[in-house]
Amino acid sequence: MTPGSRSAAGRPAGPGRLAFGGRPPVLRANGLLGSAVHRPRSRVYGVAAYPDLREQAGALLHAIASNHPFADGNKRTAWLSTAVFLALNGADPADVDQDRAYDLVVSVAAGEMSDPALIGAVLRTL
């Protein structure tokens, strides 16, 4: 780690290190991660910006993959966070096509796909 950097939790993260190449995660900016995590709950004029579970998952995937809150492992973290989000909300991401999921995450991270509704639609087909 570089001087002034810290892990996301302020300490080494056991199994979570897998997403960061075996190293502790280095958080570049706490605000970037915070805004990414809260994006699925966004509201516009009192109405949910992402009313559907898959759109919410798409918003989370896009926010983490494009905000780059970590020094490394943003795409892996974006996918893992999305899969956990779906699982915690009753969807079963266990049987997804990993190759298509990889293609989706890379496409989102490259800026080729940014609409959470579209990302959610792709998530439905995995």
PDB file of C-alpha atoms in Angstrom, residues 40-124:
ATOM      1  CA  PRO A  40     -29.667   1.554  -6.260  1.00  0.00           C
ATOM      2  CA  ARG A  41     -31.732   3.389  -3.619  1.00  0.00           C
ATOM      3  CA  SER A  42     -31.788   6.681  -5.544  1.00  0.00           C
ATOM      4  CA  ARG A  43     -35.046   8.578  -5.685  1.00  0.00           C
ATOM      5  CA  VAL A  44     -36.146  11.311  -8.079  1.00  0.00           C
ATOM      6  CA  TYR A  45     -38.962  13.562  -6.859  1.00  0.00           C
ATOM      7  CA  GLY A  46     -39.822  10.938  -4.266  1.00  0.00           C
ATOM      8  CA  VAL A  47     -40.051   8.097  -6.797  1.00  0.00           C
ATOM      9  CA  ALA A  48     -37.543   5.241  -6.993  1.00  0.00           C
ATOM     10  CA  ALA A  49     -35.150   5.915  -9.867  1.00  0.00           C
ATOM     11  CA  TYR A  50     -34.702   2.167 -10.339  1.00  0.00           C
ATOM     12  CA  PRO A  51     -38.015   0.477  -9.466  1.00  0.00           C
ATOM     13  CA  ASP A  52     -37.032  -3.030 -10.568  1.00  0.00           C
ATOM     14  CA  LEU A  53     -34.574  -5.301  -8.718  1.00  0.00           C
ATOM     15  CA  ARG A  54     -32.516  -5.952 -11.869  1.00  0.00           C
ATOM     16  CA  GLU A  55     -32.365  -2.205 -12.634  1.00  0.00           C
ATOM     17  CA  GLN A  56     -31.144  -1.616  -9.081  1.00  0.00           C
ATOM     18  CA  ALA A  57     -28.513  -4.309  -9.594  1.00  0.00           C
ATOM     19  CA  GLY A  58     -27.597  -2.689 -12.920  1.00  0.00           C
ATOM     20  CA  ALA A  59     -27.203   0.674 -11.189  1.00  0.00           C
ATOM     21  CA  LEU A  60     -24.911  -0.890  -8.590  1.00  0.00           C
ATOM     22  CA  LEU A  61     -22.834  -2.692 -11.219  1.00  0.00           C
ATOM     23  CA  HIS A  62     -22.478   0.472 -13.293  1.00  0.00           C
ATOM     24  CA  ALA A  63     -21.664   2.684 -10.313  1.00  0.00           C
ATOM     25  CA  ILE A  64     -18.859   0.488  -8.977  1.00  0.00           C
ATOM     26  CA  ALA A  65     -17.428  -0.390 -12.397  1.00  0.00           C
ATOM     27  CA  SER A  66     -17.405   3.221 -13.608  1.00  0.00           C
ATOM     28  CA  ASN A  67     -16.615   5.132 -10.377  1.00  0.00           C
ATOM     29  CA  HIS A  68     -13.418   3.109  -9.794  1.00  0.00           C
ATOM     30  CA  PRO A  69     -13.518   3.487  -5.992  1.00  0.00           C
ATOM     31  CA  PHE A  70     -10.629   1.023  -5.557  1.00  0.00           C
ATOM     32  CA  ALA A  71      -7.069   1.179  -6.844  1.00  0.00           C
ATOM     33  CA  ASP A  72      -7.522  -2.333  -8.284  1.00  0.00           C
ATOM     34  CA  GLY A  73     -10.295  -4.919  -8.575  1.00  0.00           C
ATOM     35  CA  ASN A  74     -13.177  -2.638  -9.536  1.00  0.00           C
ATOM     36  CA  LYS A  75     -14.673  -4.965 -12.165  1.00  0.00           C
ATOM     37  CA  ARG A  76     -14.407  -8.001  -9.877  1.00  0.00           C
ATOM     38  CA  THR A  77     -15.908  -6.022  -7.010  1.00  0.00           C
ATOM     39  CA  ALA A  78     -18.689  -4.699  -9.249  1.00  0.00           C
ATOM     40  CA  TRP A  79     -19.686  -8.218 -10.281  1.00  0.00           C
ATOM     41  CA  LEU A  80     -19.374  -9.720  -6.794  1.00  0.00           C
ATOM     42  CA  SER A  81     -21.388  -6.847  -5.297  1.00  0.00           C
ATOM     43  CA  THR A  82     -24.077  -7.275  -7.940  1.00  0.00           C
ATOM     44  CA  ALA A  83     -24.306 -11.034  -7.375  1.00  0.00           C
ATOM     45  CA  VAL A  84     -24.527 -10.589  -3.592  1.00  0.00           C
ATOM     46  CA  PHE A  85     -27.104  -7.800  -3.993  1.00  0.00           C
ATOM     47  CA  LEU A  86     -29.272 -10.056  -6.155  1.00  0.00           C
ATOM     48  CA  ALA A  87     -28.897 -12.994  -3.756  1.00  0.00           C
ATOM     49  CA  LEU A  88     -29.768 -10.897  -0.703  1.00  0.00           C
ATOM     50  CA  ASN A  89     -32.885  -9.679  -2.486  1.00  0.00           C
ATOM     51  CA  GLY A  90     -34.191 -13.108  -3.430  1.00  0.00           C
ATOM     52  CA  ALA A  91     -32.715 -13.635  -6.895  1.00  0.00           C
ATOM     53  CA  ASP A  92     -30.422 -16.605  -7.455  1.00  0.00           C
ATOM     54  CA  PRO A  93     -27.282 -15.567  -9.349  1.00  0.00           C
ATOM     55  CA  ALA A  94     -25.626 -18.979  -8.838  1.00  0.00           C
ATOM     56  CA  ASP A  95     -26.441 -20.365 -12.286  1.00  0.00           C
ATOM     57  CA  VAL A  96     -25.463 -17.374 -14.405  1.00  0.00           C
ATOM     58  CA  ASP A  97     -23.354 -17.864 -17.511  1.00  0.00           C
ATOM     59  CA  GLN A  98     -19.969 -16.658 -16.238  1.00  0.00           C
ATOM     60  CA  ASP A  99     -18.665 -15.832 -19.713  1.00  0.00           C
ATOM     61  CA  ARG A 100     -21.658 -13.617 -20.466  1.00  0.00           C
ATOM     62  CA  ALA A 101     -21.404 -12.025 -17.012  1.00  0.00           C
ATOM     63  CA  TYR A 102     -17.746 -11.258 -17.708  1.00  0.00           C
ATOM     64  CA  ASP A 103     -18.647  -9.705 -21.067  1.00  0.00           C
ATOM     65  CA  LEU A 104     -21.318  -7.575 -19.379  1.00  0.00           C
ATOM     66  CA  VAL A 105     -18.960  -6.277 -16.687  1.00  0.00           C
ATOM     67  CA  VAL A 106     -16.224  -5.476 -19.209  1.00  0.00           C
ATOM     68  CA  SER A 107     -18.744  -3.689 -21.431  1.00  0.00           C
ATOM     69  CA  VAL A 108     -20.014  -1.604 -18.510  1.00  0.00           C
ATOM     70  CA  ALA A 109     -16.491  -0.788 -17.293  1.00  0.00           C
ATOM     71  CA  ALA A 110     -15.459   0.258 -20.816  1.00  0.00           C
ATOM     72  CA  GLY A 111     -18.360   2.707 -20.989  1.00  0.00           C
ATOM     73  CA  GLU A 112     -20.132   0.789 -23.750  1.00  0.00           C
ATOM     74  CA  MET A 113     -23.201   0.269 -21.571  1.00  0.00           C
ATOM     75  CA  SER A 114     -24.322   2.810 -18.970  1.00  0.00           C
ATOM     76  CA  ASP A 115     -28.117   2.598 -18.712  1.00  0.00           C
ATOM     77  CA  PRO A 116     -29.095   0.632 -15.568  1.00  0.00           C
ATOM     78  CA  ALA A 117     -32.336  -0.490 -17.258  1.00  0.00           C
ATOM     79  CA  LEU A 118     -30.354  -1.984 -20.146  1.00  0.00           C
ATOM     80  CA  ILE A 119     -27.822  -3.539 -17.774  1.00  0.00           C
ATOM     81  CA  GLY A 120     -30.734  -4.955 -15.771  1.00  0.00           C
ATOM     82  CA  ALA A 121     -32.250  -6.413 -18.933  1.00  0.00           C
ATOM     83  CA  VAL A 122     -28.975  -8.194 -19.670  1.00  0.00           C
ATOM     84  CA  LEU A 123     -28.795  -9.417 -16.061  1.00  0.00           C
ATOM     85  CA  ARG A 124     -32.212 -11.032 -16.545  1.00  0.00           C
TER      86      ARG A 124
END
